[in-house]
Amino acid sequence: MLDGSTVASRFLHVELELNVHLRRLSFSEPVHYIYNPLEYAWEPHRCFVETYCRGGQSILFLGMNPGPFGMAQTGVPFGEVNYVRDWLKITGEVGHPPSEHPKRLIKGLACIQSEVSGARFWGFFRKLCGEPDVFFRHFFVHNLCPLMFMGTTGKNLTPPELVIGEREALLALCDMALCQTVAALGVTMVIGVGRVAEQRARRALSAAGMEVRVEGIMHPSPRNPLANKGWEAVAKAKLEELGVLSLLTM
């Protein structure tokens, strides 16, 4: 039961409402599998939110949607298993989506496959902050869309790869939920991790008339050749440029 008395409970309420709307959507080719970790990995997700979403945090890092070996396994954005379990100290039982691809089985916190994006993301902040409490004093992390999509081979499909009408129906719901999330958190800046997340956040918050600063940093994905050449240095320089780097070392 979420009574709405805390920032964390209001945040979780927005996500549960979004889940209700997402269940009504349908997707065609090339989508064959849909995972929603906000359903089957709700326990560790709730643990993450209730532990670290404390109120007074002014900056939100915004990813796009789960990766197969990150949030899809742990329920935590950019949730590379080792960092989620050993640094963030998140616990909780993880179930299974209704239909699983045999190459993308959900093993929860027992998953041995590392997600490069998540390891880069949380590894960077562990180096800067030392302890999670330092990071979460001013920052929180969220994904615009909680769904992961896969084709017949198990290949990960990002929202931009979906059929236009289905994609827009999905992102309209996610945009609305983002605005509600930003209002619940009271953040004054959203930093999109990757250009797509940045653009969606800017569009959604502007359309809602919300005066929230929207910026972006490079995505740490191994699909990004520039990220493979030294993502941490690029991210650090960008956060310095945005005037927020000092908040990560206080």
XYZ file of C-alpha atoms in Angstrom, residues 15-122:
108
model
C 4.833 4.054 -11.964
C 1.980 1.761 -10.943
C -0.496 3.995 -12.777
C 1.726 3.905 -15.865
C 1.780 0.100 -15.699
C -2.022 0.034 -15.838
C -2.026 2.098 -19.047
C 0.843 0.185 -20.649
C -1.005 -3.122 -20.276
C -3.647 -1.832 -22.697
C -1.145 -1.315 -25.512
C -0.349 -3.838 -28.215
C 2.719 -4.099 -30.421
C 3.278 -5.702 -33.815
C 6.376 -6.680 -35.823
C 9.251 -6.509 -35.124
C 8.262 -6.934 -31.442
C 7.838 -10.513 -30.217
C 8.710 -10.216 -26.521
C 7.944 -7.478 -23.999
C 9.441 -7.403 -20.505
C 8.235 -5.006 -17.812
C 10.556 -5.177 -14.781
C 8.231 -2.799 -12.926
C 5.972 -5.838 -12.655
C 8.118 -8.963 -12.234
C 11.065 -7.149 -10.544
C 8.902 -4.859 -8.426
C 10.499 -5.942 -5.129
C 14.064 -4.774 -5.877
C 12.718 -1.758 -7.755
C 10.679 -0.716 -4.739
C 13.693 -1.351 -2.506
C 15.763 0.976 -4.708
C 13.155 3.745 -4.692
C 12.336 3.541 -0.992
C 16.037 3.467 -0.089
C 17.239 6.305 -2.281
C 14.295 8.486 -3.372
C 14.325 10.722 -0.330
C 13.077 14.119 -1.398
C 15.145 17.270 -1.792
C 16.977 15.797 -4.784
C 17.228 18.459 -7.465
C 18.607 16.546 -10.479
C 17.201 13.533 -12.307
C 19.279 11.372 -14.633
C 16.886 9.988 -17.236
C 17.567 6.873 -19.292
C 15.368 5.573 -22.085
C 14.342 1.982 -21.272
C 15.734 -1.210 -19.706
C 18.604 -3.247 -21.075
C 18.500 -7.084 -21.057
C 21.251 -7.483 -18.454
C 20.538 -4.336 -16.461
C 17.164 -3.119 -15.325
C 15.460 -6.111 -16.954
C 17.244 -8.284 -14.380
C 17.312 -6.025 -11.333
C 14.485 -3.491 -11.609
C 17.007 -0.658 -11.191
C 17.779 1.850 -13.986
C 21.187 1.070 -15.556
C 21.024 -1.817 -13.101
C 24.178 -3.814 -13.717
C 23.871 -6.674 -11.247
C 27.164 -6.290 -9.368
C 26.662 -2.588 -8.661
C 23.016 -3.053 -7.721
C 23.764 -5.893 -5.331
C 27.164 -4.909 -3.929
C 27.266 -1.100 -4.059
C 23.628 -0.027 -3.878
C 22.819 -2.998 -1.588
C 19.463 -3.661 -3.241
C 17.598 -6.852 -2.400
C 14.328 -8.485 -3.435
C 12.859 -11.433 -5.251
C 12.604 -11.237 -9.032
C 9.955 -13.176 -10.917
C 9.515 -13.663 -14.648
C 7.702 -11.933 -17.507
C 4.762 -13.869 -18.995
C 6.843 -14.983 -21.983
C 10.645 -15.206 -21.978
C 13.035 -15.503 -24.873
C 15.334 -18.515 -24.277
C 18.385 -16.308 -24.884
C 17.150 -13.589 -22.512
C 16.103 -15.468 -19.400
C 15.497 -13.457 -16.256
C 17.754 -14.551 -13.406
C 17.442 -11.459 -11.244
C 20.294 -10.647 -8.882
C 21.816 -14.038 -9.695
C 22.450 -12.978 -13.305
C 26.149 -13.393 -14.160
C 26.050 -11.361 -17.387
C 27.305 -7.794 -16.970
C 25.634 -4.857 -18.703
C 28.309 -2.535 -20.083
C 26.147 0.608 -19.974
C 25.178 0.023 -16.366
C 28.706 -0.875 -15.279
C 30.016 2.319 -16.864
C 27.225 4.458 -15.411
C 27.307 3.250 -11.799
